[in-house]
C-alpha cells in the first residue's frame, strides 16, 4: 500500500501525502491535487490518482551508448560499449505465461457462457470475463513498468547516455 486512504462521506477520500512521500522517496515532489475516479463497467473499483512532479536529474554526458534488441522469450537484450558494464537480459517468459493463462481462461469462460441457460448466469460470466481482462492489463502494465525501471536504472549506473532500440518489421511472424 502506498498510502492510507480514509473515506469521509461519500465523495471525499483523504490521502496521507506524508506517508506516500516517505514510501516513494525524496526524488518526487507531491502536488496537492489528487482524485478518486470510478473505473466504470469494464474495470471494477476506483482509481486513486495522485500527481507527482519528478525532480530534474542531471543528464549523463559520458558518451557511452547501448543497443537494445526486443524479443518474445527475452523481452530485452541490452549491450553497451562501456567495457565495465555487463550485458542486460530481461526475461519475457512471464509475459507469455500471463497471456497464455488469459487465453486459456477466456476460452473456458466463453464456452461456459455459451452453454449457460440463464440470463443471470451469462451476465455473471460476462463480468468475470471483463475482470479477467482488467487483471491481465494491470499485470502486464506492472511487469513492463518494472522492467523499464530496472533497465533505466542499470543503464544510468553504467553511465549510458544514448539507448538505441532495434526496429524489426514483422518480428513476431514465423515464430
Short mmCIF file of C-alpha atoms in Angstrom, two decimals:
data_model
loop_
_atom_site.label_atom_id
_atom_site.label_comp_id
_atom_site.label_asym_id
_atom_site.label_seq_id
_atom_site.Cartn_x
_atom_site.Cartn_y
_atom_site.Cartn_z
CA UNK A 1 0.00 0.00 0.00
CA UNK A 2 1.31 3.41 -0.91
CA UNK A 3 -0.87 5.44 1.40
CA UNK A 4 -3.64 5.21 3.91
CA UNK A 5 -6.99 6.10 2.39
CA UNK A 6 -9.80 7.26 4.63
CA UNK A 7 -13.37 7.57 3.44
CA UNK A 8 -15.02 10.69 4.79
CA UNK A 9 -18.51 10.92 3.44
CA UNK A 10 -19.47 9.60 0.04
CA UNK A 11 -17.43 11.72 -2.35
CA UNK A 12 -14.27 12.58 -0.44
CA UNK A 13 -11.16 10.50 0.13
CA UNK A 14 -8.24 11.73 2.20
CA UNK A 15 -4.79 10.61 1.09
CA UNK A 16 -1.98 10.84 3.64
CA UNK A 17 0.67 12.56 1.49
CA UNK A 18 3.37 12.32 4.16
CA UNK A 19 3.26 8.52 4.15
CA UNK A 20 3.01 8.47 0.37
CA UNK A 21 6.04 10.77 0.06
CA UNK A 22 8.03 8.69 2.57
CA UNK A 23 7.39 5.49 0.64
CA UNK A 24 8.04 6.91 -2.85
CA UNK A 25 11.27 8.62 -1.83
CA UNK A 26 12.64 12.12 -1.87
CA UNK A 27 13.07 12.34 -5.67
CA UNK A 28 9.36 13.01 -6.08
CA UNK A 29 7.61 16.24 -5.20
CA UNK A 30 3.93 15.91 -4.42
CA UNK A 31 1.21 18.07 -5.86
CA UNK A 32 -1.67 18.97 -3.60
CA UNK A 33 -4.14 17.53 -6.11
CA UNK A 34 -5.47 14.02 -6.03
CA UNK A 35 -8.71 12.46 -7.16
CA UNK A 36 -10.76 9.31 -6.90
CA UNK A 37 -12.34 8.10 -10.12
CA UNK A 38 -14.79 5.22 -10.55
CA UNK A 39 -13.45 2.83 -13.20
CA UNK A 40 -16.75 2.11 -14.96
CA UNK A 41 -18.20 -1.12 -16.33
CA UNK A 42 -15.04 -2.66 -17.79
CA UNK A 43 -12.75 -2.01 -14.81
CA UNK A 44 -14.18 -2.58 -11.38
CA UNK A 45 -13.43 -0.40 -8.36
CA UNK A 46 -11.87 3.02 -8.10
CA UNK A 47 -8.64 4.58 -9.27
CA UNK A 48 -6.74 6.92 -6.96
CA UNK A 49 -4.77 9.47 -8.94
CA UNK A 50 -2.01 11.40 -7.19
CA UNK A 51 0.09 13.84 -9.20
CA UNK A 52 3.82 13.89 -8.63
CA UNK A 53 6.45 16.02 -10.26
CA UNK A 54 9.80 14.31 -10.72
CA UNK A 55 12.74 16.49 -9.75
CA UNK A 56 15.07 17.21 -12.62
CA UNK A 57 18.06 14.92 -12.96
CA UNK A 58 21.34 16.00 -14.49
CA UNK A 59 21.76 14.39 -17.93
CA UNK A 60 24.57 11.90 -18.39
CA UNK A 61 27.24 13.11 -20.82
CA UNK A 62 29.62 10.14 -20.73
CA UNK A 63 29.30 9.28 -24.41
CA UNK A 64 28.51 5.60 -23.77
CA UNK A 65 25.75 4.04 -25.88
CA UNK A 66 23.61 0.93 -25.56
CA UNK A 67 21.79 -1.20 -28.09
CA UNK A 68 18.54 -2.98 -27.24
CA UNK A 69 17.03 -5.94 -29.07
CA UNK A 70 13.35 -6.57 -28.32
CA UNK A 71 12.06 -10.14 -28.38
CA UNK A 72 9.45 -12.54 -27.03
CA UNK A 73 11.34 -15.02 -24.82
CA UNK A 74 13.91 -12.36 -23.97
CA UNK A 75 11.91 -9.17 -23.64
CA UNK A 76 15.06 -7.07 -24.00
CA UNK A 77 18.71 -7.87 -24.62
CA UNK A 78 20.90 -4.82 -23.99
CA UNK A 79 24.63 -4.39 -24.62
CA UNK A 80 26.71 -1.26 -24.05
CA UNK A 81 30.03 -0.04 -25.38
CA UNK A 82 31.13 0.53 -21.77
CA UNK A 83 33.60 -2.31 -21.09
CA UNK A 84 32.87 -2.25 -17.34
CA UNK A 85 29.12 -2.74 -17.79
CA UNK A 86 27.61 -6.21 -18.05
CA UNK A 87 25.02 -7.07 -20.72
CA UNK A 88 21.40 -6.94 -19.52
CA UNK A 89 18.85 -9.63 -20.34
CA UNK A 90 15.20 -9.22 -19.33
CA UNK A 91 13.15 -12.41 -19.32
CA UNK A 92 9.95 -12.18 -21.38
CA UNK A 93 8.51 -15.56 -20.41
CA UNK A 94 6.39 -14.20 -17.52
CA UNK A 95 4.55 -12.06 -20.09
CA UNK A 96 3.98 -15.13 -22.26
CA UNK A 97 2.65 -17.01 -19.23
CA UNK A 98 0.24 -14.17 -18.37
CA UNK A 99 -1.04 -14.18 -21.94
CA UNK A 100 -1.36 -17.97 -22.08
CA UNK A 101 -3.33 -18.03 -18.82
CA UNK A 102 -5.60 -15.25 -20.06
CA UNK A 103 -6.30 -17.03 -23.36
CA UNK A 104 -6.94 -20.37 -21.62
CA UNK A 105 -9.28 -18.90 -19.00
CA UNK A 106 -11.07 -16.75 -21.60
CA UNK A 107 -11.77 -19.84 -23.75
CA UNK A 108 -13.14 -21.66 -20.68
CA UNK A 109 -15.40 -18.76 -19.73
CA UNK A 110 -16.69 -18.29 -23.28
CA UNK A 111 -17.52 -22.00 -23.52
CA UNK A 112 -19.30 -21.79 -20.16
CA UNK A 113 -21.22 -18.72 -21.32
CA UNK A 114 -22.38 -20.50 -24.50
CA UNK A 115 -23.72 -23.43 -22.53
CA UNK A 116 -25.34 -21.28 -19.84
CA UNK A 117 -29.13 -21.13 -19.97
CA UNK A 118 -29.98 -18.30 -17.57
CA UNK A 119 -29.62 -14.61 -18.31
CA UNK A 120 -28.22 -14.00 -14.81
CA UNK A 121 -25.55 -16.67 -15.33
CA UNK A 122 -24.48 -15.13 -18.65
CA UNK A 123 -24.25 -11.72 -17.01
CA UNK A 124 -22.07 -13.13 -14.20
CA UNK A 125 -19.76 -14.82 -16.70
CA UNK A 126 -19.52 -11.60 -18.75
CA UNK A 127 -18.46 -9.68 -15.63
CA UNK A 128 -15.87 -12.38 -14.91
CA UNK A 129 -14.51 -12.05 -18.48
CA UNK A 130 -14.23 -8.27 -18.07
CA UNK A 131 -12.44 -8.69 -14.72
CA UNK A 132 -10.07 -11.20 -16.30
CA UNK A 133 -9.13 -8.64 -18.97
CA UNK A 134 -8.66 -5.92 -16.36
CA UNK A 135 -6.38 -8.12 -14.27
CA UNK A 136 -4.36 -9.04 -17.35
CA UNK A 137 -3.93 -5.39 -18.34
CA UNK A 138 -2.81 -4.46 -14.82
CA UNK A 139 -0.31 -7.33 -14.56
CA UNK A 140 1.21 -6.61 -17.98
CA UNK A 141 1.45 -2.88 -17.26
CA UNK A 142 3.09 -3.58 -13.91
CA UNK A 143 5.59 -6.04 -15.40
CA UNK A 144 6.60 -3.71 -18.24
CA UNK A 145 6.91 -0.73 -15.87
CA UNK A 146 9.19 -2.68 -13.53
CA UNK A 147 11.29 -4.00 -16.42
CA UNK A 148 11.72 -0.50 -17.87
CA UNK A 149 12.58 0.96 -14.46
CA UNK A 150 15.23 -1.71 -13.81
CA UNK A 151 16.67 -1.26 -17.31
CA UNK A 152 16.93 2.53 -17.00
CA UNK A 153 18.45 2.27 -13.53
CA UNK A 154 21.14 -0.17 -14.70
CA UNK A 155 21.91 1.94 -17.77
CA UNK A 156 22.28 5.04 -15.59
CA UNK A 157 24.67 3.16 -13.29
CA UNK A 158 26.70 2.13 -16.37
CA UNK A 159 26.86 5.78 -17.48
CA UNK A 160 24.96 5.25 -20.73
CA UNK A 161 23.69 8.44 -22.33
CA UNK A 162 22.12 7.00 -25.54
CA UNK A 163 19.87 3.97 -25.99
CA UNK A 164 19.24 2.60 -29.48
CA UNK A 165 16.28 0.23 -29.83
CA UNK A 166 16.17 -2.06 -32.85
CA UNK A 167 13.15 -1.98 -35.14
CA UNK A 168 12.35 -5.32 -36.70
CA UNK A 169 9.39 -5.22 -39.06
CA UNK A 170 7.14 -8.28 -38.70
CA UNK A 171 9.31 -9.53 -35.81
CA UNK A 172 6.60 -11.79 -34.38
CA UNK A 173 5.85 -13.54 -37.67
CA UNK A 174 7.05 -17.09 -38.31
CA UNK A 175 7.76 -17.93 -34.66
#
